[in-house]
CSV table of C-alpha atoms in Angstrom, one decimal:
chain,number,residue,atom,x,y,z
A,1,MET,CA,-40.2,-118.9,4.4
A,2,ARG,CA,-40.0,-119.8,0.7
A,3,ALA,CA,-43.4,-119.9,-1.1
A,4,THR,CA,-44.6,-123.1,-2.7
A,5,PHE,CA,-45.6,-122.7,-6.3
A,6,ASN,CA,-47.1,-125.2,-8.8
A,7,THR,CA,-49.0,-125.1,-12.1
A,8,THR,CA,-50.7,-128.1,-13.8
A,9,PHE,CA,-53.4,-128.5,-16.4
A,10,PHE,CA,-56.3,-130.9,-16.3
A,11,ILE,CA,-59.6,-131.5,-18.2
A,12,GLN,CA,-63.2,-131.6,-16.9
A,13,ARG,CA,-64.5,-134.8,-18.5
A,14,THR,CA,-68.0,-134.3,-17.1
A,15,ARG,CA,-68.5,-130.9,-18.8
A,16,CYS,CA,-68.0,-131.7,-22.5
A,17,ASN,CA,-69.5,-129.3,-25.0
A,18,SER,CA,-71.7,-130.2,-28.0
A,19,GLU,CA,-68.6,-131.4,-29.9
A,20,GLY,CA,-67.7,-133.8,-27.1
A,21,LYS,CA,-64.7,-131.8,-26.1
A,22,ALA,CA,-63.7,-131.2,-22.5
A,23,PRO,CA,-62.6,-127.8,-21.2
A,24,ILE,CA,-59.0,-127.6,-20.1
A,25,LEU,CA,-58.4,-125.8,-16.8
A,26,CYS,CA,-55.2,-124.6,-15.1
A,27,ARG,CA,-54.7,-125.6,-11.4
A,28,LEU,CA,-52.6,-122.9,-9.7
A,29,THR,CA,-51.3,-123.6,-6.2
A,30,VAL,CA,-49.4,-121.1,-4.1
A,31,ASN,CA,-48.7,-121.8,-0.4
A,32,LYS,CA,-51.4,-124.4,-0.3
A,33,GLU,CA,-53.9,-122.0,-1.9
A,34,THR,CA,-55.4,-123.6,-5.0
A,35,ILE,CA,-57.5,-121.9,-7.6
A,36,HIS,CA,-58.6,-122.9,-11.1
A,37,ILE,CA,-58.3,-120.7,-14.2
A,38,SER,CA,-60.0,-121.3,-17.5
A,39,THR,CA,-57.6,-121.7,-20.5
A,40,LYS,CA,-60.4,-121.2,-23.0
A,41,GLN,CA,-59.2,-124.4,-24.7
A,42,TYR,CA,-61.1,-127.6,-25.4
A,43,VAL,CA,-59.9,-131.2,-26.3
A,44,LEU,CA,-61.4,-134.6,-26.8
A,45,PRO,CA,-60.9,-136.6,-23.6
A,46,ASP,CA,-59.2,-139.4,-25.4
A,47,HIS,CA,-56.6,-137.0,-26.7
A,48,TRP,CA,-55.5,-135.8,-23.3
A,49,ASP,CA,-52.3,-137.1,-21.7
A,50,SER,CA,-52.6,-136.9,-17.9
A,51,THR,CA,-48.9,-137.6,-17.4
A,52,THR,CA,-47.6,-134.6,-19.5
A,53,TYR,CA,-50.7,-132.4,-18.8
A,54,ARG,CA,-50.9,-131.7,-22.5
A,55,THR,CA,-52.8,-133.0,-25.5
A,56,THR,CA,-51.5,-136.0,-27.4
A,57,ALA,CA,-50.7,-133.5,-30.3
A,58,GLN,CA,-52.3,-135.8,-32.8
A,59,THR,CA,-53.7,-132.9,-34.9
A,60,LYS,CA,-52.5,-129.5,-35.9
A,61,GLU,CA,-55.2,-127.9,-33.6
A,62,GLU,CA,-53.9,-129.9,-30.6
A,63,LYS,CA,-50.4,-128.7,-31.2
A,64,VAL,CA,-51.6,-125.2,-31.2
A,65,ILE,CA,-53.4,-125.9,-27.9
A,66,ASN,CA,-50.2,-127.2,-26.4
A,67,ARG,CA,-48.3,-124.1,-27.4
A,68,ALA,CA,-51.1,-122.0,-25.8
A,69,LEU,CA,-50.8,-123.9,-22.5
A,70,ASP,CA,-47.0,-123.5,-22.6
A,71,GLU,CA,-47.4,-119.7,-23.1
A,72,MET,CA,-50.0,-119.6,-20.2
A,73,GLN,CA,-47.7,-121.5,-17.9
A,74,GLY,CA,-44.8,-119.2,-18.8
A,75,ALA,CA,-47.0,-116.1,-18.2
A,76,ILE,CA,-48.0,-117.4,-14.7
A,77,GLN,CA,-44.3,-118.0,-13.8
A,78,ARG,CA,-43.4,-114.5,-15.0
A,79,HIS,CA,-46.1,-113.0,-12.8
A,80,TYR,CA,-45.0,-115.1,-9.9
A,81,TYR,CA,-41.3,-113.9,-10.2
A,82,ASP,CA,-42.4,-110.3,-10.7
A,83,LEU,CA,-44.3,-110.4,-7.5
A,84,GLN,CA,-41.4,-112.1,-5.7
A,85,GLY,CA,-38.9,-109.5,-7.0
A,86,ALA,CA,-41.2,-106.7,-5.9
A,87,GLY,CA,-41.3,-108.1,-2.4
A,88,GLU,CA,-45.1,-108.4,-2.4
A,89,VAL,CA,-47.1,-111.1,-0.7
A,90,ILE,CA,-47.7,-113.8,-3.3
A,91,SER,CA,-51.1,-115.4,-3.6
A,92,ALA,CA,-52.8,-117.5,-6.2
A,93,GLY,CA,-55.6,-115.0,-6.5
A,94,LYS,CA,-53.2,-112.1,-7.1
A,95,ILE,CA,-51.4,-114.1,-9.9
A,96,LYS,CA,-54.8,-114.9,-11.5
A,97,MET,CA,-55.9,-111.2,-11.4
A,98,ARG,CA,-52.7,-110.2,-13.2
A,99,LEU,CA,-53.1,-113.0,-15.7
A,100,CYS,CA,-56.7,-112.1,-16.5
A,101,SER,CA,-55.8,-108.4,-16.8
A,102,THR,CA,-53.1,-109.3,-19.3
A,103,ASP,CA,-55.6,-111.4,-21.4
A,104,GLU,CA,-58.1,-108.5,-21.4
A,105,LYS,CA,-55.4,-106.1,-22.5
A,106,ALA,CA,-54.3,-108.4,-25.3
A,107,ASN,CA,-57.8,-108.9,-26.6
A,108,MET,CA,-59.0,-105.3,-26.3
A,109,SER,CA,-59.7,-103.5,-29.6
A,110,ILE,CA,-61.1,-100.0,-30.5
A,111,GLY,CA,-64.5,-101.4,-31.2
A,112,LYS,CA,-64.6,-103.4,-27.9
A,113,LEU,CA,-63.5,-100.3,-26.0
A,114,PHE,CA,-66.3,-98.2,-27.4
A,115,ASP,CA,-68.8,-101.0,-26.6
A,116,LEU,CA,-67.6,-101.2,-23.0
A,117,PHE,CA,-67.7,-97.4,-22.6
A,118,ILE,CA,-71.1,-97.0,-24.1
A,119,THR,CA,-72.6,-99.8,-22.0
A,120,ASP,CA,-71.3,-98.2,-18.8
A,121,TYR,CA,-72.5,-94.8,-20.0
A,122,GLU,CA,-75.9,-96.1,-20.7
A,123,GLN,CA,-76.3,-97.3,-17.2
A,124,LEU,CA,-75.5,-93.8,-15.9
A,125,VAL,CA,-78.1,-92.4,-18.3
A,126,LEU,CA,-80.7,-94.8,-16.8
A,127,THR,CA,-79.9,-93.4,-13.4
A,128,GLN,CA,-80.4,-89.9,-14.8
A,129,ASP,CA,-76.8,-88.9,-13.8
A,130,TYR,CA,-75.9,-88.3,-17.4
A,131,GLY,CA,-77.9,-86.9,-20.3
A,132,HIS,CA,-79.3,-88.7,-23.4
A,133,GLU,CA,-77.6,-86.1,-25.7
A,134,SER,CA,-74.1,-87.0,-24.6
A,135,PHE,CA,-75.0,-90.7,-24.8
A,136,PHE,CA,-76.1,-90.2,-28.4
A,137,ARG,CA,-72.9,-88.3,-29.2
A,138,TYR,CA,-70.7,-91.1,-28.0
A,139,LYS,CA,-72.6,-93.6,-30.2
A,140,VAL,CA,-72.1,-91.3,-33.2
A,141,CYS,CA,-68.4,-91.0,-32.2
A,142,LYS,CA,-68.1,-94.8,-32.3
A,143,ASP,CA,-69.9,-95.0,-35.7
A,144,ARG,CA,-67.6,-92.4,-37.2
A,145,VAL,CA,-64.4,-94.0,-35.9
A,146,MET,CA,-65.4,-97.5,-37.0
A,147,HIS,CA,-66.3,-96.1,-40.5
A,148,PHE,CA,-62.9,-94.4,-40.6
A,149,ILE,CA,-61.1,-97.7,-39.8
A,150,SER,CA,-63.1,-99.5,-42.4
A,151,MET,CA,-62.3,-96.9,-45.1
A,152,ASN,CA,-58.6,-96.4,-44.3
A,153,TYR,CA,-57.5,-99.8,-43.0
A,154,LYS,CA,-59.9,-102.1,-44.9
A,155,THR,CA,-60.8,-104.0,-41.7
A,156,SER,CA,-63.7,-103.9,-39.2
A,157,ASP,CA,-61.6,-103.2,-36.1
A,158,LEU,CA,-58.1,-102.5,-34.9
A,159,PRO,CA,-56.2,-103.2,-31.6
A,160,LEU,CA,-55.9,-100.4,-29.2
A,161,THR,CA,-52.1,-100.2,-29.9
A,162,SER,CA,-53.0,-98.9,-33.4
A,163,ILE,CA,-54.0,-95.6,-31.9
A,164,ASP,CA,-51.0,-93.3,-32.3
A,165,LYS,CA,-50.5,-89.7,-33.4
A,166,ARG,CA,-50.5,-90.7,-37.1
A,167,PHE,CA,-53.8,-92.5,-36.6
A,168,LEU,CA,-55.3,-89.5,-34.9
A,169,ASP,CA,-54.0,-87.1,-37.5
A,170,LYS,CA,-55.6,-89.2,-40.3
A,171,LEU,CA,-58.8,-89.3,-38.3
A,172,TYR,CA,-58.9,-85.5,-38.0
A,173,LEU,CA,-58.3,-85.2,-41.7
A,174,TYR,CA,-61.1,-87.7,-42.4
A,175,LEU,CA,-63.5,-85.7,-40.2
A,176,ARG,CA,-62.6,-82.4,-42.0
A,177,THR,CA,-62.7,-83.8,-45.6
A,178,GLU,CA,-64.9,-86.9,-45.8
A,179,ARG,CA,-67.4,-85.8,-43.1
A,180,GLY,CA,-67.3,-82.1,-43.9
A,181,LEU,CA,-66.9,-81.0,-40.3
A,182,ASN,CA,-65.5,-77.6,-39.3
A,183,ASN,CA,-62.4,-77.4,-37.1
A,184,ASN,CA,-64.2,-76.9,-33.8
A,185,THR,CA,-66.6,-79.8,-34.4
A,186,ALA,CA,-63.7,-82.1,-35.4
A,187,VAL,CA,-61.7,-81.1,-32.3
A,188,LYS,CA,-64.6,-81.7,-30.0
A,189,PHE,CA,-65.1,-85.1,-31.7
A,190,LEU,CA,-61.5,-86.0,-30.8
A,191,HIS,CA,-62.0,-84.8,-27.3
A,192,ARG,CA,-64.9,-87.2,-27.0
A,193,PHE,CA,-62.8,-90.0,-28.4
A,194,SER,CA,-60.1,-89.1,-25.9
A,195,SER,CA,-62.6,-89.5,-23.0
A,196,VAL,CA,-63.3,-93.1,-24.3
A,197,TYR,CA,-59.5,-93.8,-24.6
A,198,LYS,CA,-59.1,-92.7,-21.0
A,199,MET,CA,-61.0,-95.8,-19.9
A,200,ALA,CA,-58.3,-97.9,-21.5
A,201,ARG,CA,-55.5,-95.9,-19.8
A,202,ASP,CA,-57.3,-96.1,-16.4
A,203,ASN,CA,-57.5,-99.9,-16.7
A,204,GLY,CA,-53.9,-100.4,-17.8
A,205,TRP,CA,-54.8,-101.6,-21.3
A,206,VAL,CA,-52.6,-99.0,-22.9
A,207,ASN,CA,-49.5,-97.0,-22.0
A,208,GLY,CA,-49.2,-93.3,-22.7
A,209,ASP,CA,-51.6,-90.9,-24.3
A,210,PRO,CA,-51.3,-90.2,-28.0
A,211,PHE,CA,-54.0,-87.5,-27.8
A,212,LYS,CA,-51.6,-85.3,-25.9
A,213,LEU,CA,-49.3,-85.3,-28.9
A,214,GLN,CA,-51.9,-83.6,-31.0
A,215,HIS,CA,-51.8,-79.8,-30.9
A,216,LEU,CA,-55.3,-79.0,-32.0
A,217,HIS,CA,-57.1,-75.8,-30.9
A,218,LEU,CA,-60.6,-74.4,-31.0
A,219,ASP,CA,-61.2,-71.4,-33.2
A,220,LYS,CA,-62.8,-68.4,-31.6
A,221,VAL,CA,-66.4,-68.3,-32.5
A,222,ASP,CA,-68.6,-65.2,-32.8
A,223,ARG,CA,-71.4,-66.5,-30.7
A,224,SER,CA,-74.7,-64.9,-31.8
A,225,TYR,CA,-77.0,-63.1,-29.4
A,226,LEU,CA,-79.8,-60.6,-29.8
A,227,THR,CA,-79.4,-56.9,-29.0
A,228,GLN,CA,-82.1,-55.0,-27.2
A,229,THR,CA,-83.5,-53.7,-30.4
A,230,GLU,CA,-83.5,-57.2,-32.0
A,231,LEU,CA,-85.1,-58.7,-28.8
A,232,ASN,CA,-87.9,-56.1,-28.9
A,233,LYS,CA,-88.4,-56.7,-32.6
A,234,VAL,CA,-88.9,-60.5,-32.0
A,235,MET,CA,-91.2,-59.9,-29.0
A,236,GLU,CA,-93.4,-57.4,-30.8
A,237,LYS,CA,-93.6,-59.4,-34.0
A,238,GLU,CA,-97.1,-60.8,-34.9
A,239,PHE,CA,-96.5,-64.2,-36.5
A,240,GLU,CA,-98.9,-65.7,-39.0
A,241,THR,CA,-98.3,-69.3,-37.7
A,242,GLN,CA,-98.8,-70.7,-34.2
A,243,ARG,CA,-95.6,-72.8,-34.5
A,244,LEU,CA,-93.4,-69.7,-34.9
A,245,GLU,CA,-95.2,-68.0,-32.1
A,246,GLN,CA,-94.7,-70.9,-29.7
A,247,VAL,CA,-91.0,-71.3,-30.6
A,248,ARG,CA,-90.6,-67.5,-30.2
A,249,ASP,CA,-92.3,-67.7,-26.7
A,250,VAL,CA,-90.0,-70.5,-25.5
A,251,PHE,CA,-87.0,-68.8,-26.9
A,252,ILE,CA,-87.9,-65.5,-25.2
A,253,PHE,CA,-88.5,-67.3,-22.0
A,254,CYS,CA,-84.9,-68.6,-22.1
A,255,CYS,CA,-83.6,-65.2,-23.0
A,256,PHE,CA,-85.0,-64.0,-19.7
A,257,THR,CA,-84.0,-67.0,-17.6
A,258,GLY,CA,-80.8,-68.2,-19.2
A,259,LEU,CA,-82.0,-71.8,-19.4
A,260,PRO,CA,-80.5,-74.1,-22.1
A,261,TYR,CA,-82.7,-76.2,-24.3
A,262,ILE,CA,-82.6,-79.5,-22.3
A,263,ASP,CA,-83.5,-77.7,-19.0
A,264,ALA,CA,-86.3,-75.7,-20.6
A,265,LYS,CA,-87.7,-78.9,-22.1
A,266,LYS,CA,-88.0,-80.7,-18.7
A,267,LEU,CA,-89.6,-77.8,-16.7
A,268,THR,CA,-92.6,-78.8,-14.6
A,269,ASN,CA,-94.5,-77.3,-11.7
A,270,GLN,CA,-92.0,-78.9,-9.2
A,271,HIS,CA,-89.3,-76.5,-10.5
A,272,LEU,CA,-91.3,-73.5,-9.4
A,273,LYS,CA,-90.7,-72.2,-5.9
A,274,VAL,CA,-92.3,-69.2,-4.1
A,275,TRP,CA,-89.7,-67.4,-2.0
A,276,SER,CA,-90.3,-65.7,1.3
A,277,ASP,CA,-90.8,-62.3,-0.4
A,278,GLY,CA,-93.6,-63.8,-2.5
A,279,SER,CA,-91.5,-63.8,-5.8
A,280,LEU,CA,-91.6,-66.9,-8.0
A,281,TRP,CA,-88.3,-68.6,-8.8
A,282,LEU,CA,-87.0,-71.5,-11.0
A,283,THR,CA,-85.1,-74.0,-8.9
A,284,LEU,CA,-83.4,-76.9,-10.6
A,285,HIS,CA,-80.2,-78.7,-11.3
A,286,ARG,CA,-78.5,-78.3,-14.7
A,287,GLN,CA,-78.9,-81.5,-16.7
A,288,LYS,CA,-75.4,-81.1,-18.1
A,289,THR,CA,-73.4,-80.3,-15.0
A,290,LYS,CA,-75.7,-81.1,-12.1
A,291,VAL,CA,-75.0,-77.7,-10.7
A,292,PRO,CA,-78.0,-76.1,-8.8
A,293,VAL,CA,-79.5,-73.1,-10.4
A,294,ASN,CA,-81.9,-70.5,-9.0
A,295,VAL,CA,-83.4,-67.8,-11.2
A,296,LYS,CA,-86.0,-65.3,-10.3
A,297,LEU,CA,-88.7,-65.1,-12.9
A,298,LEU,CA,-89.0,-61.7,-14.5
A,299,PRO,CA,-92.4,-60.3,-15.6
A,300,ILE,CA,-91.9,-61.4,-19.2
A,301,ALA,CA,-91.1,-65.0,-18.2
A,302,LEU,CA,-94.1,-65.0,-15.9
A,303,GLU,CA,-96.3,-63.8,-18.7
A,304,ILE,CA,-95.2,-66.7,-20.9
A,305,LEU,CA,-95.8,-69.3,-18.2
A,306,ASP,CA,-99.2,-67.8,-17.6
A,307,LYS,CA,-100.0,-68.0,-21.4
A,308,TYR,CA,-99.4,-71.8,-21.5
A,309,LYS,CA,-100.7,-72.8,-18.0
A,310,ASP,CA,-104.0,-74.2,-19.3
A,311,SER,CA,-102.2,-76.5,-21.8
A,312,ILE,CA,-99.7,-78.1,-19.4
A,313,ALA,CA,-101.6,-81.4,-19.5
A,314,SER,CA,-101.3,-81.6,-23.3
A,315,HIS,CA,-97.6,-81.0,-23.0
A,316,GLY,CA,-97.0,-84.1,-20.8
A,317,GLY,CA,-97.0,-82.0,-17.6
A,318,LYS,CA,-94.3,-79.7,-18.9
A,319,LEU,CA,-94.6,-75.9,-18.4
A,320,LEU,CA,-93.7,-75.0,-22.0
A,321,PRO,CA,-94.5,-76.4,-25.5
A,322,VAL,CA,-90.9,-77.3,-26.4
A,323,LEU,CA,-90.4,-79.0,-29.7
A,324,SER,CA,-87.3,-81.1,-30.7
A,325,ASN,CA,-84.0,-79.2,-30.7
A,326,GLN,CA,-83.7,-79.7,-34.4
A,327,LYS,CA,-87.2,-78.3,-35.1
A,328,CYS,CA,-86.6,-75.4,-32.7
A,329,ASN,CA,-83.4,-74.4,-34.5
A,330,GLU,CA,-85.1,-74.7,-37.9
A,331,TYR,CA,-88.0,-72.5,-36.9
A,332,LEU,CA,-85.7,-70.0,-35.1
A,333,LYS,CA,-83.9,-69.4,-38.4
A,334,GLU,CA,-87.2,-68.8,-40.1
A,335,MET,CA,-88.3,-66.5,-37.2
A,336,ALA,CA,-85.1,-64.4,-37.6
A,337,ALA,CA,-85.7,-64.1,-41.3
A,338,VAL,CA,-89.3,-62.9,-40.8
A,339,CYS,CA,-88.1,-60.4,-38.2
A,340,GLY,CA,-85.4,-59.1,-40.6
A,341,ILE,CA,-82.5,-60.2,-38.3
A,342,ASN,CA,-79.5,-61.2,-40.3
A,343,LYS,CA,-77.9,-63.5,-37.7
A,344,ASP,CA,-77.5,-67.3,-37.3
A,345,ILE,CA,-79.8,-67.7,-34.4
A,346,THR,CA,-80.0,-71.1,-32.6
A,347,PHE,CA,-81.7,-72.0,-29.4
A,348,HIS,CA,-78.5,-71.5,-27.5
A,349,SER,CA,-78.4,-67.9,-28.6
A,350,ALA,CA,-81.1,-67.3,-25.9
A,351,ARG,CA,-78.6,-68.2,-23.3
A,352,HIS,CA,-76.0,-65.7,-24.7
A,353,THR,CA,-78.7,-63.1,-25.0
A,354,PHE,CA,-79.6,-63.5,-21.3
A,355,ALA,CA,-75.9,-63.2,-20.3
A,356,THR,CA,-75.2,-60.2,-22.5
A,357,THR,CA,-78.2,-58.1,-23.3
A,358,VAL,CA,-80.6,-58.9,-20.4
A,359,THR,CA,-78.3,-59.0,-17.5
A,360,LEU,CA,-74.7,-57.7,-18.0
A,361,GLU,CA,-75.8,-54.6,-20.0
A,362,ASN,CA,-78.3,-53.8,-17.3
A,363,GLY,CA,-75.7,-53.7,-14.5
A,364,VAL,CA,-75.9,-57.3,-13.2
A,365,PRO,CA,-72.4,-58.3,-12.0
A,366,ILE,CA,-70.9,-61.1,-13.9
A,367,GLU,CA,-70.5,-63.2,-10.8
A,368,SER,CA,-74.3,-63.2,-10.4
A,369,VAL,CA,-74.7,-64.0,-14.1
A,370,SER,CA,-72.4,-66.9,-13.7
A,371,LYS,CA,-74.4,-68.3,-10.8
A,372,MET,CA,-77.7,-68.0,-12.7
A,373,LEU,CA,-76.2,-69.7,-15.7
A,374,GLY,CA,-75.0,-72.6,-13.5
A,375,HIS,CA,-71.4,-72.1,-14.3
A,376,THR,CA,-68.7,-73.2,-11.8
A,377,ASN,CA,-66.3,-70.4,-12.8
A,378,VAL,CA,-66.5,-67.0,-14.2
A,379,LYS,CA,-64.2,-67.8,-17.1
A,380,THR,CA,-66.9,-70.0,-18.7
A,381,THR,CA,-69.4,-67.1,-18.3
A,382,GLN,CA,-67.0,-64.8,-20.1
A,383,LEU,CA,-67.6,-66.9,-23.2
A,384,TYR,CA,-71.3,-66.2,-23.0
A,385,ALA,CA,-71.4,-62.6,-21.7
A,386,ARG,CA,-70.1,-59.9,-24.1
A,387,ILE,CA,-68.8,-56.6,-23.0
A,388,THR,CA,-70.7,-54.6,-25.6
A,389,ASP,CA,-70.3,-50.9,-26.4
A,390,THR,CA,-73.7,-50.3,-24.8
A,391,LYS,CA,-72.4,-51.9,-21.6
A,392,VAL,CA,-69.2,-49.8,-21.7
A,393,SER,CA,-71.3,-46.6,-22.3
A,394,ASN,CA,-73.6,-47.3,-19.4
A,395,ASP,CA,-70.6,-48.0,-17.1
A,396,MET,CA,-69.0,-44.7,-18.2
A,397,ASP,CA,-72.2,-42.8,-17.5
A,398,VAL,CA,-72.3,-44.3,-14.0
A,399,LEU,CA,-68.6,-43.4,-13.5
A,400,GLN,CA,-69.1,-39.8,-14.7
A,401,GLU,CA,-72.0,-39.4,-12.3
A,402,ASN,CA,-70.0,-40.9,-9.4
A,403,LEU,CA,-67.0,-38.6,-10.1
A,404,GLN,CA,-69.1,-35.4,-9.9
A,405,GLY,CA,-67.8,-33.2,-7.1
A,406,VAL,CA,-64.8,-35.4,-6.6
A,407,PHE,CA,-62.4,-34.1,-9.3
A,408,ASP,CA,-64.0,-30.7,-10.1
A,409,LYS,CA,-61.0,-28.6,-9.5
A,410,PRO,CA,-59.0,-27.5,-12.6
A,411,LEU,CA,-55.4,-28.8,-13.1
A,412,THR,CA,-52.7,-26.7,-11.4
A,413,GLN,CA,-50.5,-24.9,-13.9
A,414,SER,CA,-46.7,-24.3,-13.7
A,415,VAL,CA,-45.3,-20.8,-13.3
A,416,LYS,CA,-44.1,-20.8,-16.8
A,417,SER,CA,-47.5,-21.9,-18.1
A,418,ARG,CA,-49.3,-19.1,-16.1
A,419,LYS,CA,-46.9,-16.5,-17.5
A,420,LYS,CA,-47.5,-17.8,-21.0
A,421,VAL,CA,-51.3,-17.5,-20.6
A,422,ALA,CA,-51.0,-14.0,-19.1
A,423,GLN,CA,-48.8,-12.8,-22.0
A,424,ALA,CA,-51.3,-14.2,-24.5
A,425,LYS,CA,-54.1,-12.2,-22.8
A,426,GLU,CA,-52.1,-9.0,-22.9
A,427,ILE,CA,-51.5,-9.5,-26.6
A,428,VAL,CA,-55.2,-10.0,-27.3
A,429,GLN,CA,-56.1,-6.9,-25.3
A,430,LEU,CA,-53.5,-4.8,-27.1
A,431,ALA,CA,-54.7,-6.0,-30.5
A,432,GLN,CA,-58.3,-5.0,-29.6
A,433,GLN,CA,-57.1,-1.5,-28.5
A,434,LEU,CA,-55.3,-1.0,-31.8
A,435,GLY,CA,-58.1,-2.5,-33.9
A,436,VAL,CA,-55.8,-5.2,-35.2
A,437,ALA,CA,-57.3,-8.6,-36.0
A,438,LEU,CA,-55.3,-11.6,-34.8
């Protein structure tokens, strides 16, 4: 049975705006199903012709309105025939959905895309599914991109179709030169921008992915960690100021638990669990990945918790006096200088120290280290845990001990080799008898 299809336009005379203009609506009918669609156009009621379903075109503005209505009617017809050609069931609602999707695509810009993404992300932050740090980074990402557009294109915004490989290459160059970012920071920035762009791809607002045309890479970074000697030096140091002592204590706590800054900052009594053997454990979910983490508290970590147990109330119920991330990193650099450690120490260095010096060098399997760090695969852990010379030496000592009594027999020699050895002995004996020095 052939579908019935009709499109007309009309005005709502009873809903005039402050200028006395009535909204123009589209009446779409398919198989006796009728729906109304806003045209986003307004006209004075006296300037509407109910026989032609258009304005009287008395002004330039009204002629523009008529062209917009013609384009809308043409778009509706195209969607109708597309559905018909695809053999789909045709409905007024389906045509409206396609039409509105097209309008959204046509009006979407880079700035609007960022606003939509950040608004949705903020809702996830409020539900505590996502962290404030990432939310802040996306806002910074938007500010940088919009400033780049303003500087290079002399406009406040651009349509999404402006994002191509050339646009991204120029953005990367801007980040490296104008913003002074190193390669890794610039690449991570573009990765974040790519996550925002994915929203446009998923909604059908753009086709293709220009980010895949960029061949950027992350440089290998020599991630700082403390050796056993350096760790002891920091732990034994008597600091003149309490602020350095507190930052040192929190840092050392994370060196022996593997916690990142954001998880250490939120620790409360509810994260402490006594296991069946009487040992005390940290039990929590990583803020970043939501992966569950269980870490047994070693004596040094227990000592630090005990040190601050009487001041929990003054820390807002938190177990440790954790300052802002910026202040912590600032004071850690001062701490390293005071201790004579010539390394670029940040709070995250504690996590690398836990993986390398505290656990792996002391025989903890990398699979266990990975689980305590909250990683979902060992490859990520390998970026944190270094195979140091100390680790290799310890492993070889264990191997040497295990091989004792297993491969003690000497190597079997060939007949020719045995004859050669016997001849050498005879020559030595003869030389000794004759008193000749060899």
